[in-house]
Every structure is written in structure tokens, then in C-alpha cells.
PDB file of C-alpha atoms in Angstrom:
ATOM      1  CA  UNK P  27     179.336 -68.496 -32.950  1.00  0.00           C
ATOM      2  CA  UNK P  28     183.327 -68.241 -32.499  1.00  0.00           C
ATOM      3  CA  UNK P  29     186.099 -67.708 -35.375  1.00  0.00           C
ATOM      4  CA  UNK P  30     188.505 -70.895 -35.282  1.00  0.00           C
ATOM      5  CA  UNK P  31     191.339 -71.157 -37.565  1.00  0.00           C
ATOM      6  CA  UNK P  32     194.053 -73.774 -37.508  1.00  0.00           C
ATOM      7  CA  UNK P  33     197.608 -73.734 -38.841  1.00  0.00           C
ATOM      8  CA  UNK P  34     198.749 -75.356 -41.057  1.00  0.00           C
ATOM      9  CA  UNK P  35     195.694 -75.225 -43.950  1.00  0.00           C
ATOM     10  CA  UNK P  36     197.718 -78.115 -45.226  1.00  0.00           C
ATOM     11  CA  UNK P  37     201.185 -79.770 -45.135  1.00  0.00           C
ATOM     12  CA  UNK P  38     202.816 -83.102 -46.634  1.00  0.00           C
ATOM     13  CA  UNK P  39     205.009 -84.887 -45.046  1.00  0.00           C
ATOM     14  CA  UNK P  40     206.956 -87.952 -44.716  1.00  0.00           C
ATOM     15  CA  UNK P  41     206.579 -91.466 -43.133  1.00  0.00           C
ATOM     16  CA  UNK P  42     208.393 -91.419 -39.190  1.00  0.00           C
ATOM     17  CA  UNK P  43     207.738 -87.659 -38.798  1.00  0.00           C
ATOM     18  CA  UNK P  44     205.495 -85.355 -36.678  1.00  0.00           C
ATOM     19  CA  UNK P  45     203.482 -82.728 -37.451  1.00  0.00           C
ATOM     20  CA  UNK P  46     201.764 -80.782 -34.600  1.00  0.00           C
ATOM     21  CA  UNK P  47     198.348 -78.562 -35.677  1.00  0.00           C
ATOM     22  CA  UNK P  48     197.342 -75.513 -34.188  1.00  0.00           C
ATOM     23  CA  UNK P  49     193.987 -74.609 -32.878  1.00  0.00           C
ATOM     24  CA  UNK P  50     193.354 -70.886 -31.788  1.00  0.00           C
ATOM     25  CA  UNK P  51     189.801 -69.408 -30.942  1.00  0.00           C
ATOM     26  CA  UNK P  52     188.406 -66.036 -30.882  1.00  0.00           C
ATOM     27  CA  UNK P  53     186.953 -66.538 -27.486  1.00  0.00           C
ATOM     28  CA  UNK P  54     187.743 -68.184 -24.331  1.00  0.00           C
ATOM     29  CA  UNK P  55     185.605 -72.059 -24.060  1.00  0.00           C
ATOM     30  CA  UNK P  56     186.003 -74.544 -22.028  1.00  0.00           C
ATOM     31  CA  UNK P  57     186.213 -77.708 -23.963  1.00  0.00           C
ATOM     32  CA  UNK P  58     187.528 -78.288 -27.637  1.00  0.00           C
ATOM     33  CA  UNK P  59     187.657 -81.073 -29.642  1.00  0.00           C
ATOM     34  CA  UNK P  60     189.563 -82.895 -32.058  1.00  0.00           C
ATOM     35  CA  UNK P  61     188.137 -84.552 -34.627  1.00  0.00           C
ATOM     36  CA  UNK P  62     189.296 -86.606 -37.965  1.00  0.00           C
ATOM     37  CA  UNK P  63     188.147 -86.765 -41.314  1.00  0.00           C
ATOM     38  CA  UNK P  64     189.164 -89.328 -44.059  1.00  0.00           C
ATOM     39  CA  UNK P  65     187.976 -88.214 -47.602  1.00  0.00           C
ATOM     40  CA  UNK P  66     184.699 -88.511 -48.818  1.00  0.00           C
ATOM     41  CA  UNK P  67     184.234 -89.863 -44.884  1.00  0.00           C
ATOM     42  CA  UNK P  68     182.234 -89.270 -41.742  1.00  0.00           C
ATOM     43  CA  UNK P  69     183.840 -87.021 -38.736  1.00  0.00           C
ATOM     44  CA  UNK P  70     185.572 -89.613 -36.406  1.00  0.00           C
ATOM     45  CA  UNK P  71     186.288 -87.910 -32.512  1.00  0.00           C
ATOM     46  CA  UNK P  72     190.355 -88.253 -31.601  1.00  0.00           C
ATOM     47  CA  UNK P  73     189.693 -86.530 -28.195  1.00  0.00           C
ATOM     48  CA  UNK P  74     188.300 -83.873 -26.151  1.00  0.00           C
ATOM     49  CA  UNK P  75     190.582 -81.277 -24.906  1.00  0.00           C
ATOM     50  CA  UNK P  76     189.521 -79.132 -21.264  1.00  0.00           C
ATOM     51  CA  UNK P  77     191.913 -76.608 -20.080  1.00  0.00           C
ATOM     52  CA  UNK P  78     194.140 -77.795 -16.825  1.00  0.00           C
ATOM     53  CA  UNK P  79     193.597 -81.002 -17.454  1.00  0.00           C
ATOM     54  CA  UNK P  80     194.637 -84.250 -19.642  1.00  0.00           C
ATOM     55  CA  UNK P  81     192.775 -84.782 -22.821  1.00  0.00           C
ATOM     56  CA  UNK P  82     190.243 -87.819 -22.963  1.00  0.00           C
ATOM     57  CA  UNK P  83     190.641 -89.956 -25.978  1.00  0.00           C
ATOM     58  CA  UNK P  84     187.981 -91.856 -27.867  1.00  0.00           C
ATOM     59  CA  UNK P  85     188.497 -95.467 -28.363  1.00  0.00           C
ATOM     60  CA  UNK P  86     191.113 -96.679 -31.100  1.00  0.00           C
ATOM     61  CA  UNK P  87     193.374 -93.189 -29.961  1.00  0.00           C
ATOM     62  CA  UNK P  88     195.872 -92.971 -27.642  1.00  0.00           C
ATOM     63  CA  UNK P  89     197.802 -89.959 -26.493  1.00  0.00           C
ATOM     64  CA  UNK P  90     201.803 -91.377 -27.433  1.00  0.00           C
ATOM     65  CA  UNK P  91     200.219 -91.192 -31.366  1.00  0.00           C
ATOM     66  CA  UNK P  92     198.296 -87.905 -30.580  1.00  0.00           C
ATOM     67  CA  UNK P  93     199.674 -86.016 -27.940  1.00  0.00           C
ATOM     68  CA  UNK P  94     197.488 -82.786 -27.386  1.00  0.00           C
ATOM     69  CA  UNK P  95     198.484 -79.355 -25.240  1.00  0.00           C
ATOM     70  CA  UNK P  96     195.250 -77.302 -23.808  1.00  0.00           C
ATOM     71  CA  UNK P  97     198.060 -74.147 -22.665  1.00  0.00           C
ATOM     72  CA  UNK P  98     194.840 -71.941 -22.234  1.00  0.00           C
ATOM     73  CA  UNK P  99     191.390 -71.257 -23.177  1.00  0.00           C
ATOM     74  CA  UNK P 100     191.630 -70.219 -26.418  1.00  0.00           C
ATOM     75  CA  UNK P 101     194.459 -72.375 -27.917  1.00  0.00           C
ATOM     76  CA  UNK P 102     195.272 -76.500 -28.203  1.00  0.00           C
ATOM     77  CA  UNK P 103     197.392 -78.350 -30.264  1.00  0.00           C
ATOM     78  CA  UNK P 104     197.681 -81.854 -31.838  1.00  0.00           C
ATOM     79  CA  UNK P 105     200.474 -83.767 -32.999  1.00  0.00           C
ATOM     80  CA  UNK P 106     200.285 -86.326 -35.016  1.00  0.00           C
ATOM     81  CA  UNK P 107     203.321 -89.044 -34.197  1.00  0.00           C
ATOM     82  CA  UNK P 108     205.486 -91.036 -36.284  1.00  0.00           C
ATOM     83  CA  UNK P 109     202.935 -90.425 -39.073  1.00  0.00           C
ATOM     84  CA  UNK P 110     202.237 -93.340 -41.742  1.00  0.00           C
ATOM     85  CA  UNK P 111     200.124 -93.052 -45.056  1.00  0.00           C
ATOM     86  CA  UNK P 112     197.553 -94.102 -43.018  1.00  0.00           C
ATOM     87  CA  UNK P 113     197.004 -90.674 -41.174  1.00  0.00           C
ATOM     88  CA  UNK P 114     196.992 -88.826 -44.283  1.00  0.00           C
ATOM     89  CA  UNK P 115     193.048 -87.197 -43.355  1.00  0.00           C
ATOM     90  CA  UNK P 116     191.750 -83.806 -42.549  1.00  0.00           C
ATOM     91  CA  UNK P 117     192.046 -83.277 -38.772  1.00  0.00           C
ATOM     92  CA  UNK P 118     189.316 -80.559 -37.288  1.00  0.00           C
ATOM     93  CA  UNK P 119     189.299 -78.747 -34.040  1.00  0.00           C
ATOM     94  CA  UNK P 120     186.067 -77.653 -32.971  1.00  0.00           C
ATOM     95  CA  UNK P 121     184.641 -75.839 -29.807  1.00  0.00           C
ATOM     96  CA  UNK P 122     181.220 -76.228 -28.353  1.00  0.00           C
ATOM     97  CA  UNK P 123     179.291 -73.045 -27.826  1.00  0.00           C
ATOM     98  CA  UNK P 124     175.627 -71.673 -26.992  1.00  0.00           C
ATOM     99  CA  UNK P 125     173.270 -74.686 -26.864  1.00  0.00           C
ATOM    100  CA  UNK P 126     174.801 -77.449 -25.085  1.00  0.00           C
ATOM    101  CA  UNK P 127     176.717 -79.830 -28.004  1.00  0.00           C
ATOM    102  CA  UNK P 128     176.463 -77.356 -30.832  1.00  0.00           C
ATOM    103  CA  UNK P 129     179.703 -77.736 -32.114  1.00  0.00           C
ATOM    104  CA  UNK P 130     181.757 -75.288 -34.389  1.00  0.00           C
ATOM    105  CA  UNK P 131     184.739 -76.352 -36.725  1.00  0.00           C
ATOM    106  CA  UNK P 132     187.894 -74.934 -37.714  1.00  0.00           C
ATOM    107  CA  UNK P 133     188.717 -74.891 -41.638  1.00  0.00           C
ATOM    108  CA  UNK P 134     190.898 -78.509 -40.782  1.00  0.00           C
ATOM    109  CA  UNK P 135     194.439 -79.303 -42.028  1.00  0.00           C
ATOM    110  CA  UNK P 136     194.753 -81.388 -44.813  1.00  0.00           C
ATOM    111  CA  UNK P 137     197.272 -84.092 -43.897  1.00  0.00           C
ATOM    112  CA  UNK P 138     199.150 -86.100 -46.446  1.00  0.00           C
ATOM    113  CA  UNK P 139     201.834 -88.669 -45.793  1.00  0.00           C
ATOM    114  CA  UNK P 140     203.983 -90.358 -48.566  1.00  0.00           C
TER     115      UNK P 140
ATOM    116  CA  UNK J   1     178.169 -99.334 -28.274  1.00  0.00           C
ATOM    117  CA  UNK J   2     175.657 -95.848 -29.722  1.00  0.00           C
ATOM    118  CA  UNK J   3     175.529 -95.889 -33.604  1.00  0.00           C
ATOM    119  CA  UNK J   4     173.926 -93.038 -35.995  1.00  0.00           C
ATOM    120  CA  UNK J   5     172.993 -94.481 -39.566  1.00  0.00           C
ATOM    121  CA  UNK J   6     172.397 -92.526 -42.014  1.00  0.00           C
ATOM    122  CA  UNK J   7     170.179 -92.379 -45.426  1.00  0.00           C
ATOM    123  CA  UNK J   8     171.177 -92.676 -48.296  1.00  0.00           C
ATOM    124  CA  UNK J   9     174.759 -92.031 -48.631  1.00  0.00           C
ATOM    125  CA  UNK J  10     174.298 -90.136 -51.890  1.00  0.00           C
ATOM    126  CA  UNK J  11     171.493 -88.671 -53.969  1.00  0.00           C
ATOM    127  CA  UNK J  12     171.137 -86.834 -57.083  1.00  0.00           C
ATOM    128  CA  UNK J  13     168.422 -84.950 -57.661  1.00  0.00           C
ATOM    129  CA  UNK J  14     167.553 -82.507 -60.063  1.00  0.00           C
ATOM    130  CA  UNK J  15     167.236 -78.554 -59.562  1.00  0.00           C
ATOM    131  CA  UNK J  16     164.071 -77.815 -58.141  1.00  0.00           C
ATOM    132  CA  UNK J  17     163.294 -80.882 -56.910  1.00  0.00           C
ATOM    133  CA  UNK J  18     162.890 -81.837 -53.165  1.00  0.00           C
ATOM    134  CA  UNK J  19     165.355 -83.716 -51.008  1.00  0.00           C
ATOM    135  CA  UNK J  20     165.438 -85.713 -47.938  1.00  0.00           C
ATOM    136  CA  UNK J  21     167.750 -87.468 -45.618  1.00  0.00           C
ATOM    137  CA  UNK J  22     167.272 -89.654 -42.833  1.00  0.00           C
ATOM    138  CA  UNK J  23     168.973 -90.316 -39.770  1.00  0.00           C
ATOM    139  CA  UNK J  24     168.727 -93.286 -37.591  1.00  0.00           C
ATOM    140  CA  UNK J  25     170.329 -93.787 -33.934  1.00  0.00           C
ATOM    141  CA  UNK J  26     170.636 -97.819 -31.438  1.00  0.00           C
ATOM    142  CA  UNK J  27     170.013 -95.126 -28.722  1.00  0.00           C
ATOM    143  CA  UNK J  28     167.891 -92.649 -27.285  1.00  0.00           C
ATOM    144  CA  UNK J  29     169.141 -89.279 -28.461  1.00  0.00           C
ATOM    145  CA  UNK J  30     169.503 -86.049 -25.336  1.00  0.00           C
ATOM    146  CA  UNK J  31     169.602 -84.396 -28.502  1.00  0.00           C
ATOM    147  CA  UNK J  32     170.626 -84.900 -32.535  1.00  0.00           C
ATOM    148  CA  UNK J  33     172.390 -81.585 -34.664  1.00  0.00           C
ATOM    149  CA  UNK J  34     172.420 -81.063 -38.587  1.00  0.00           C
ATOM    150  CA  UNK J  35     175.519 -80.009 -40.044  1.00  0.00           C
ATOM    151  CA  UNK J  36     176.181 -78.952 -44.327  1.00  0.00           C
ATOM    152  CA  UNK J  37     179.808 -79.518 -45.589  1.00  0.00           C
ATOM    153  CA  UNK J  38     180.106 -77.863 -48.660  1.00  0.00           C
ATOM    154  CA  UNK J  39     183.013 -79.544 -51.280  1.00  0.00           C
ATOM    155  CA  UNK J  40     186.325 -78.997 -49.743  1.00  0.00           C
ATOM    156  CA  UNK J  41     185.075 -76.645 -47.142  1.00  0.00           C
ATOM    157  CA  UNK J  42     184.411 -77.666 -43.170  1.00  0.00           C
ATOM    158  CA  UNK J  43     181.029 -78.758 -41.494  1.00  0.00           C
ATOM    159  CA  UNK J  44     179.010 -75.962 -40.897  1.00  0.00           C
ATOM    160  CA  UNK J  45     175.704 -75.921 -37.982  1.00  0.00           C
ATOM    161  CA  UNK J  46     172.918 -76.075 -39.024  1.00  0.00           C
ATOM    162  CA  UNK J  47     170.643 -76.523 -36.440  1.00  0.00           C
ATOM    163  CA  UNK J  48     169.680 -78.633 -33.091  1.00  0.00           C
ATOM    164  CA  UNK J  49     166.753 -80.478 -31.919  1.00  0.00           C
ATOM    165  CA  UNK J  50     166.375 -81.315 -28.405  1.00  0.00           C
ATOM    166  CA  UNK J  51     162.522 -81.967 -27.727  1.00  0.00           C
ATOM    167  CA  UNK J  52     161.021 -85.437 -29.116  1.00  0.00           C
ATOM    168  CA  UNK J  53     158.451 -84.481 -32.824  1.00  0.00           C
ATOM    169  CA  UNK J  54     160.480 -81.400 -32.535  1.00  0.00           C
ATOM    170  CA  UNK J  55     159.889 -79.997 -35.947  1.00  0.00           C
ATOM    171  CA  UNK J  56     161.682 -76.550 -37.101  1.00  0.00           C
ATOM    172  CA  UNK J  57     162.065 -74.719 -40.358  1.00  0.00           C
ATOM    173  CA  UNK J  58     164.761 -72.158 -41.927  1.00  0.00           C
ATOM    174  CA  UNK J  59     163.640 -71.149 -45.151  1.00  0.00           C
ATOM    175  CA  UNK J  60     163.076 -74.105 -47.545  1.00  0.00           C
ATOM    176  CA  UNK J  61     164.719 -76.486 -44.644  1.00  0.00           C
ATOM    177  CA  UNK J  62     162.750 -78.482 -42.175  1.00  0.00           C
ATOM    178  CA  UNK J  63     164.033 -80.774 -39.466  1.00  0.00           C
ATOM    179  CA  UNK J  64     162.109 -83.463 -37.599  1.00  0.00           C
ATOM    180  CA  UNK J  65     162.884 -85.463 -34.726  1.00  0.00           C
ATOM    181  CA  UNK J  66     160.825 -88.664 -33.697  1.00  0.00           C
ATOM    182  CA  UNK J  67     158.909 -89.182 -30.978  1.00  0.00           C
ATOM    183  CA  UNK J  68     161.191 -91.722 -29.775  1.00  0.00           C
ATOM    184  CA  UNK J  69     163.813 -88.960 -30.114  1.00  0.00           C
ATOM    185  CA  UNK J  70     165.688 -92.127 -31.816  1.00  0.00           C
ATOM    186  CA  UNK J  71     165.570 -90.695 -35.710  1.00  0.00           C
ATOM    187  CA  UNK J  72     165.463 -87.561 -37.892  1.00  0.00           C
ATOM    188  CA  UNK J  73     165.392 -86.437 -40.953  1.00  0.00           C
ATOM    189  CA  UNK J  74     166.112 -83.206 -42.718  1.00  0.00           C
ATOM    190  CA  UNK J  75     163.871 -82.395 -45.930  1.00  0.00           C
ATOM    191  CA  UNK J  76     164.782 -79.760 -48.515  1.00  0.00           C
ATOM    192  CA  UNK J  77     162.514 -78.403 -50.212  1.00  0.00           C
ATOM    193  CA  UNK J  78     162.803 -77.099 -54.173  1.00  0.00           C
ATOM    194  CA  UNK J  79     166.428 -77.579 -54.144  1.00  0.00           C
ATOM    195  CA  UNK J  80     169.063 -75.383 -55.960  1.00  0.00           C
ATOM    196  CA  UNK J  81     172.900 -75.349 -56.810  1.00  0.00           C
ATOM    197  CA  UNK J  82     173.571 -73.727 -53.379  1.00  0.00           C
ATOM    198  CA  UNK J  83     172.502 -76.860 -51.840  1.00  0.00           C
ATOM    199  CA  UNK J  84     175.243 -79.312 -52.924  1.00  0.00           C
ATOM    200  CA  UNK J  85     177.486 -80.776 -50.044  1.00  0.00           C
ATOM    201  CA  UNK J  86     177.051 -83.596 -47.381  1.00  0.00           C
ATOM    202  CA  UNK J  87     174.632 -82.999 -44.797  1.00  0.00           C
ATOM    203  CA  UNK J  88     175.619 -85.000 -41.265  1.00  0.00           C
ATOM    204  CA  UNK J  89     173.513 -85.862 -38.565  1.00  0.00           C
ATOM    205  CA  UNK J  90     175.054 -85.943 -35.257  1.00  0.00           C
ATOM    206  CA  UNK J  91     173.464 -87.543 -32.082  1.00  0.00           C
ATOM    207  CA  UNK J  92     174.664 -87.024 -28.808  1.00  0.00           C
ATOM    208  CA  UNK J  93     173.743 -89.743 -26.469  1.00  0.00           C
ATOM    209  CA  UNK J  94     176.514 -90.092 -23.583  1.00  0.00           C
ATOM    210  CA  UNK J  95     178.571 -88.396 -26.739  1.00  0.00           C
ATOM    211  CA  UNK J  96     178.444 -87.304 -30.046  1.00  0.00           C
ATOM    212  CA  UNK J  97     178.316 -89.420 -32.730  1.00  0.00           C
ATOM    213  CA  UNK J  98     178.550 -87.878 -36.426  1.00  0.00           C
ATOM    214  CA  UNK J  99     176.111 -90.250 -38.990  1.00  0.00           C
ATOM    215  CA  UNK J 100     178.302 -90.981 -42.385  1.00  0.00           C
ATOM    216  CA  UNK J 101     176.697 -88.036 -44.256  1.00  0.00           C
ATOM    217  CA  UNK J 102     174.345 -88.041 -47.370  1.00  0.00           C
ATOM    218  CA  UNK J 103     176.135 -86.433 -50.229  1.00  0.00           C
ATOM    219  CA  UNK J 104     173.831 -84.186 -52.375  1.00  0.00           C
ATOM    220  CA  UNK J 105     174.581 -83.331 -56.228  1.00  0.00           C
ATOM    221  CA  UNK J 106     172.445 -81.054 -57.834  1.00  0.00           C
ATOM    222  CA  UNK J 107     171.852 -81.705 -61.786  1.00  0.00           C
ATOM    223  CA  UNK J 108     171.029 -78.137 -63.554  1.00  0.00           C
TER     224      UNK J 108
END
């Protein structure tokens, strides 16, 4: 298994501003994910993040509204751009360790815009 | 495009009693995961099938996956107040693709 936390636990902010989560692992992986939750909602996949290389987005995400940073293997960030109510969620990083897919989440940042 | 449905959305059940949710996938799965959510807390692993009529256990838990490695279901068995929480499916096919999640609630 592998210890993820993620900074901030939670954070409010306003309409028009950016707010950039942190992702840190206790051990080195190669891919992490980021993943959002709407309340009382499935997980939704933003985009995978690989070390050295740009981030792959899922359909309906693009990288000017979530601009992610892979620095090393142990680290990534997201930002969240010119936020609206509309992103107000819980966004999850998660690596994938041991049996190929098994996924393991962070404790998510609970995102609300006014 | 690959879809996971999932059964029912929520379910009350009384302590003690048994509970079971289903999982359905538009694709053959490589492989489908379980994960619990407890309220206000993260999704948590729970376990991984890979082989089609896989069937595993952990303690009053059992997972199936069809034959046609294209459904699941999780079954609890005698359930308590520890159980609460949404339980997810998630099937990976070219990717993963997280069902909506059956919400449990316990009544003592």
C-alpha cells in the first residue's frame, strides 16, 4: 500500500481564482492519477500523470483548466483555473500499486467556490 | 464508449441482515476492483478480480465475477454498523471506469 496525503484538506475560494493541490507519496510510482468527486457522486478521472512527461486528460478536461506538474516520482500537482461554482467537488490523487490497476487514494481536497 | 452500471444506488437494510450490490459493464472487463468509502472519508481497496467466476472471500465479504468477466457483485453477509458507506465497482477495460456506487445505511 503507499501513504498519500494532499494539501490543502480543504479551501474556499472565489469565482476567477486558482487553487493548485498537492499530491506527495511515500514511495516512488510511476503513474498517478487525478480524479474528481462531486458529492454524493461517482469518481470521475481528470487525468493521468507519468513522470517526464505531459499528463493525458480524459475527455471533457483539458490542461489550460487543469494544468498538472509530475516534478518527480513522488509528488504532482493540480490546479484548478479560473474556478466557477461549478468546480466546487472533492479532487483525489491516487497512485496505482501492486496488482496492476489497484488504485490507492489520497484523503482529497474539498473544493468550494462561491 | 465502456460504461459500469451499478445496483441499486442505495439500500437500507437492517443490522444483521445481508447485503448485495451488483455491478454491470457494455465491455469485457481485463479486470473489475471493489472499493468502500466510508461518510466523508476517501475510497478505500477492497479487493480485485482478474479471472472470469473468480469468487473470493474476506471475512463476511464475498466477491464474484461472471463468466463473461462483464458483471460482479459484492455480497455482505450479516451486516453491522461498520459497514455503512458506498461501495464502487471499478472496471478497467482500455481504462478504469468507477460504477456510481451503492450507498449502504445500516438501521440498528
Amino acid at each position: 500500500s503507499a501513504v498519500i496525503s494532499q494539501k490543502p484538506s480543504r479551501d474556499i475560494c472565489q469565482r476567477g481564482t486558482s487553487l493548485t493541490i498537492q499530491c506527495q507519496v511515500d514511495s516512488q510510482v510511476t503513474m498517478m492519477f487525478w480524479y474528481r468527486q462531486q458529492p454524493g457522486q461517482s469518481l470521475t478521472l481528470i487525468a493521468t500523470a507519468n513522470q517526464g512527461s505531459e499528463a493525458t486528460y480524459e475527455s471533457g478536461f483539458v490542461i489550460d483548466k487543469f494544468p498538472i506538474s509530475r516534478p518527480n516520482l513522488t509528488f504532482s500537482t493540480l490546479t484548478v483555473s479560473n474556478m466557477s461554482p461549478e468546480d466546487s467537488s472533492i479532487y483525489l490523487c491516487s497512485v496505482s500499486l501492486g496488482p496492476p490497476g489497484t488504485q490507492y487514494f489520497g484523503p482529497g481536497t474539498r473544493l468550494l467556490v462561491l | 464508449g465502456q460504461q459500469v452500471m451499478q445496483i441499486p444506488q442505495y439500500q437500507h437494510v437492517q443490522e444483521g441482515e445481508d447485503f448485495t450490490t451488483y455491478c454491470n459493464s457494455s465491455t469485457t472487463l481485463s479486470n473489475i476492483q471493489w472499493y468502500k468509502q466510508r461518510p466523508g472519508g476517501h475510497p478505500v481497496f477492497l479487493i480485485q478480480l482478474v479471472k472470469s467466476g473468480e469468487v473470493k472471500k474476506q471475512k463476511r465479504l464475498t466477491f464474484q465475477f461472471g463468466e463473461a468477466k462483464k458483471n460482479s457483485s459484492l455480497h455482505i453477509t450479516a451486516t453491522q454498523t461498520t459497514d455503512v458507506g458506498t461501495y464502487f465497482c471499478a472496471g478497467r477495460d482500455d481504462k478504469i471506469i468507477f460504477g456510481k456506487g451503492t450507498r449502504l445505511h445500516i438501521l440498528p
